[in-house]
Amino acid sequence: MKINLQGVTANANRKKWAEKGYTLPQYDIAQVMKATKENPLWIHFGAGNLFRAFHAVIAQNLLNAGKLDRGILVAEGFDYEIIEKMYAPHDNLGIAVTLKADGTIAKEVVGSIAQALPLDSADKLAFARLKGVFANDSLQMATFTITEKGYSLTNAKGELLSDVAEDFAAGPEQPVSYMGKVTALLYARYCAGKKPLAMVSTDNCSHNGDKLYAAVSAFAAAWAENKKADAGFQQYIESEKVSFPWSMIDKITPRPDASVEKILQEDGVQELEPVITSKNTYVAPFVNAEETEYLVIEDDFPNGRPRLEEGGVLFTDRATVDKVEKMKVCTCLNPLHTCLAVFGCLLGYQKISDEMQDQELVRLVEQVGYQEGLPVVVNPGILNPKEFIDTVLKIRVTNPFMPDTPQRIATDTSQKLAIRFGETIKAYQADENLKVDDLQMIPLVLAGWLRYLMAVDDSGEAFEPSSDPLLETLRPQMAKLKLGDTQVEDIIKPIMENDSIFGVNLYEAGIADRVCGYFVELNAGAGAVRRTLKKYLTPKTP
């Protein structure tokens, strides 16, 4: 059983897959690939696991139901080896494994990806092909999962990244930055007749469409100023012909897990070996993900769109997307993940699901979510906030078959705190019926993150913090402290008053003293993290 066209489409092979419980494409894969290449509807940027487990499966379901006649083109602009070493050898096919909370798994061979290309301007054939895709009348939307960092044009100091500065000056012919290459493709669509298109970020960040628009429009403005592009291009980007809808996406898709690989091997699937690229991307011919998923998109598609609502996508207006996104990112999921990530790393956990057997951590996320977060959530109507948290805490993060780790979720925490906790703090400040002083657990989590930055776990052993763009700045500051230090405020004050990290100046918000006090307790020595959690989260006896 091989994951390639011959291995999946031959009748004898299809029987083997079916006998082992795999769902196979119910359409003519070759015909769909041909139709998609000739008249594409949908191109996606970011060939990683989330795309393969979510977007590609949505397309597959619609193809299976006869509600879509074309699949997806995918372009990878960060790590070209994903295309070379994983997509190409398997004819763009893959296996999506759904890990359910009841212990069962669903296995599906996905064939909806018609073509995979490197977004590499140095690869003349591939880049010309992508320009041709963008020049095609049929193209309706470009979606993105490139992470929030993919839209950034500046470094932590606010300075233009070197490749961006070079692209601003050189123009759209052979850009090297991610957003420069994307904007060059849009320029090709402009030059082909100013054709309409929806540019849809589906990355897990606030107001993601605005981030994509800001990057693209910055390039358009720079190229116009430097006379590297037609002056009308900037007007085209800003016109109703090009939309940048907001979206909210939610689906946990950890890296391919060895236990899942073993299941597939025992089924007889061959050539499953994962690849670790030179950029340290871990990819395999399969992806594993949870069953729960949400994708809510602002319905603004100037060239029409596929009927994705029939595949489970929720379409609504921008205001509702904003409410859903804030519900999830600021209260009902992401803050709870960060609680578990920070304290999971400090307490030596390797799986998120194991943390949900820890009574103090369970009480922590319950109090952060239900008690401190829900009072300031605006119900978006299309999803219920309390039911959303119920699903998170009772089904999703408790799922022992989801190999997600606190270390993965702890990545880039400095970039997440302002949204995940700062927005709640600001909402308390703005509500005359609430008091910031009522926040007890959110300050504990912020103190826990400061303790995490010391890179010493609760047993006193050093650990490697997850990657974060501010580590080089924050770690030297926190390295001035050691376990047991009590005179800490002078060291942590510059961090606590940094509103770009927390969304608010913790001193001005009136919670710096509480954060500092918690930090002293968490830092009292080996075992202090656990003692502090027990102190504040053990149920009080009547």
Short mmCIF file of N, CA, C and O in Angstrom, two decimals, residues 155-200:
data_model
loop_
_atom_site.label_atom_id
_atom_site.label_comp_id
_atom_site.label_asym_id
_atom_site.label_seq_id
_atom_site.Cartn_x
_atom_site.Cartn_y
_atom_site.Cartn_z
N ASN A 155 11.46 43.69 12.04
CA ASN A 155 11.96 42.90 13.16
C ASN A 155 11.40 43.44 14.48
O ASN A 155 10.56 44.35 14.48
N ALA A 156 11.88 42.89 15.59
CA ALA A 156 11.35 43.29 16.90
C ALA A 156 11.61 44.77 17.20
O ALA A 156 10.90 45.37 18.02
N LYS A 157 12.60 45.36 16.54
CA LYS A 157 12.91 46.78 16.75
C LYS A 157 12.12 47.69 15.82
O LYS A 157 12.30 48.91 15.86
N GLY A 158 11.28 47.09 14.97
CA GLY A 158 10.51 47.90 14.04
C GLY A 158 11.25 48.25 12.76
O GLY A 158 10.76 49.05 11.95
N GLU A 159 12.40 47.66 12.57
CA GLU A 159 13.20 47.92 11.37
C GLU A 159 12.78 46.97 10.25
O GLU A 159 12.47 45.81 10.50
N LEU A 160 12.78 47.46 9.01
CA LEU A 160 12.46 46.60 7.88
C LEU A 160 13.42 45.42 7.82
O LEU A 160 14.64 45.58 7.97
N LEU A 161 12.87 44.24 7.62
CA LEU A 161 13.72 43.07 7.40
C LEU A 161 14.55 43.29 6.14
O LEU A 161 14.09 43.93 5.18
N SER A 162 15.75 42.76 6.13
CA SER A 162 16.68 43.06 5.02
C SER A 162 16.11 42.61 3.67
O SER A 162 16.23 43.34 2.68
N ASP A 163 15.47 41.42 3.63
CA ASP A 163 14.94 40.97 2.34
C ASP A 163 13.76 41.82 1.90
O ASP A 163 13.55 42.05 0.70
N VAL A 164 12.99 42.33 2.85
CA VAL A 164 11.87 43.22 2.52
C VAL A 164 12.39 44.53 1.95
O VAL A 164 11.90 45.04 0.93
N ALA A 165 13.41 45.10 2.61
CA ALA A 165 13.99 46.36 2.13
C ALA A 165 14.54 46.20 0.71
O ALA A 165 14.36 47.08 -0.14
N GLU A 166 15.18 45.06 0.46
CA GLU A 166 15.71 44.80 -0.88
C GLU A 166 14.58 44.69 -1.90
O GLU A 166 14.67 45.21 -3.01
N ASP A 167 13.51 44.01 -1.51
CA ASP A 167 12.37 43.85 -2.42
C ASP A 167 11.65 45.17 -2.68
O ASP A 167 11.18 45.42 -3.80
N PHE A 168 11.54 46.01 -1.66
CA PHE A 168 10.93 47.33 -1.85
C PHE A 168 11.66 48.09 -2.96
O PHE A 168 11.05 48.73 -3.81
N ALA A 169 12.99 47.98 -2.93
CA ALA A 169 13.80 48.73 -3.89
C ALA A 169 13.84 48.08 -5.27
O ALA A 169 13.85 48.77 -6.29
N ALA A 170 13.82 46.74 -5.29
CA ALA A 170 14.04 46.04 -6.56
C ALA A 170 12.76 45.83 -7.37
O ALA A 170 12.81 45.70 -8.60
N GLY A 171 11.60 45.76 -6.70
CA GLY A 171 10.36 45.58 -7.45
C GLY A 171 9.92 44.13 -7.56
O GLY A 171 10.50 43.24 -6.95
N PRO A 172 8.89 43.87 -8.36
CA PRO A 172 8.22 42.57 -8.37
C PRO A 172 8.83 41.50 -9.27
O PRO A 172 8.27 40.41 -9.37
N GLU A 173 9.93 41.77 -9.94
CA GLU A 173 10.45 40.79 -10.90
C GLU A 173 10.95 39.52 -10.23
O GLU A 173 10.63 38.42 -10.64
N GLN A 174 11.75 39.66 -9.18
CA GLN A 174 12.30 38.48 -8.51
C GLN A 174 12.43 38.74 -7.00
O GLN A 174 13.52 38.72 -6.45
N PRO A 175 11.33 38.94 -6.32
CA PRO A 175 11.39 39.19 -4.88
C PRO A 175 11.81 37.94 -4.12
O PRO A 175 11.60 36.82 -4.59
N VAL A 176 12.35 38.15 -2.93
CA VAL A 176 12.81 37.02 -2.12
C VAL A 176 12.03 36.89 -0.81
O VAL A 176 11.99 35.81 -0.22
N SER A 177 11.42 37.96 -0.32
CA SER A 177 10.63 37.88 0.90
C SER A 177 9.28 37.21 0.61
O SER A 177 8.80 37.25 -0.52
N TYR A 178 8.70 36.62 1.63
CA TYR A 178 7.43 35.91 1.42
C TYR A 178 6.36 36.84 0.89
O TYR A 178 5.73 36.59 -0.15
N MET A 179 6.15 37.95 1.59
CA MET A 179 5.10 38.87 1.17
C MET A 179 5.44 39.57 -0.15
O MET A 179 4.55 39.94 -0.91
N GLY A 180 6.72 39.73 -0.42
CA GLY A 180 7.11 40.28 -1.71
C GLY A 180 6.72 39.36 -2.85
O GLY A 180 6.21 39.81 -3.89
N LYS A 181 6.90 38.07 -2.65
CA LYS A 181 6.54 37.10 -3.69
C LYS A 181 5.03 37.03 -3.87
O LYS A 181 4.53 36.98 -5.01
N VAL A 182 4.29 37.05 -2.77
CA VAL A 182 2.83 37.04 -2.87
C VAL A 182 2.33 38.28 -3.60
O VAL A 182 1.46 38.20 -4.48
N THR A 183 2.89 39.44 -3.26
CA THR A 183 2.46 40.68 -3.89
C THR A 183 2.82 40.69 -5.38
O THR A 183 2.08 41.23 -6.21
N ALA A 184 3.94 40.09 -5.72
CA ALA A 184 4.32 40.00 -7.13
C ALA A 184 3.30 39.18 -7.92
O ALA A 184 3.01 39.49 -9.08
N LEU A 185 2.75 38.14 -7.29
CA LEU A 185 1.72 37.35 -7.97
C LEU A 185 0.44 38.17 -8.14
O LEU A 185 -0.22 38.09 -9.19
N LEU A 186 0.09 38.95 -7.15
CA LEU A 186 -1.06 39.84 -7.30
C LEU A 186 -0.82 40.88 -8.39
O LEU A 186 -1.74 41.27 -9.11
N TYR A 187 0.43 41.30 -8.51
CA TYR A 187 0.75 42.25 -9.58
C TYR A 187 0.54 41.62 -10.94
O TYR A 187 0.08 42.26 -11.90
N ALA A 188 0.85 40.32 -11.03
CA ALA A 188 0.60 39.60 -12.29
C ALA A 188 -0.89 39.58 -12.60
O ALA A 188 -1.30 39.69 -13.76
N ARG A 189 -1.72 39.45 -11.58
CA ARG A 189 -3.17 39.45 -11.79
C ARG A 189 -3.64 40.86 -12.20
O ARG A 189 -4.53 41.00 -13.05
N TYR A 190 -3.05 41.86 -11.61
CA TYR A 190 -3.36 43.24 -11.99
C TYR A 190 -3.00 43.47 -13.46
O TYR A 190 -3.80 44.02 -14.23
N CYS A 191 -1.81 43.05 -13.85
CA CYS A 191 -1.34 43.27 -15.22
C CYS A 191 -2.17 42.47 -16.24
O CYS A 191 -2.24 42.85 -17.42
N ALA A 192 -2.80 41.38 -15.77
CA ALA A 192 -3.61 40.55 -16.67
C ALA A 192 -5.03 41.10 -16.86
O ALA A 192 -5.84 40.47 -17.52
N GLY A 193 -5.31 42.24 -16.25
CA GLY A 193 -6.63 42.83 -16.45
C GLY A 193 -7.33 43.26 -15.18
O GLY A 193 -8.57 43.37 -15.17
N LYS A 194 -6.56 43.47 -14.12
CA LYS A 194 -7.14 43.96 -12.85
C LYS A 194 -8.29 43.06 -12.39
O LYS A 194 -9.36 43.52 -12.02
N LYS A 195 -8.01 41.77 -12.39
CA LYS A 195 -9.07 40.78 -12.10
C LYS A 195 -9.33 40.67 -10.60
O LYS A 195 -8.42 40.81 -9.79
N PRO A 196 -10.59 40.41 -10.23
CA PRO A 196 -10.95 40.35 -8.81
C PRO A 196 -10.43 39.08 -8.14
O PRO A 196 -10.24 38.04 -8.79
N LEU A 197 -10.24 39.16 -6.81
CA LEU A 197 -9.71 38.02 -6.07
C LEU A 197 -9.91 38.26 -4.57
O LEU A 197 -9.83 39.39 -4.11
N ALA A 198 -10.15 37.18 -3.83
CA ALA A 198 -10.18 37.24 -2.37
C ALA A 198 -8.87 36.67 -1.83
O ALA A 198 -8.47 35.56 -2.18
N MET A 199 -8.20 37.44 -0.98
CA MET A 199 -6.95 37.03 -0.33
C MET A 199 -7.31 36.73 1.12
O MET A 199 -7.53 37.63 1.93
N VAL A 200 -7.37 35.43 1.46
CA VAL A 200 -7.99 35.01 2.71
C VAL A 200 -6.96 34.39 3.66
O VAL A 200 -6.57 33.24 3.50
#
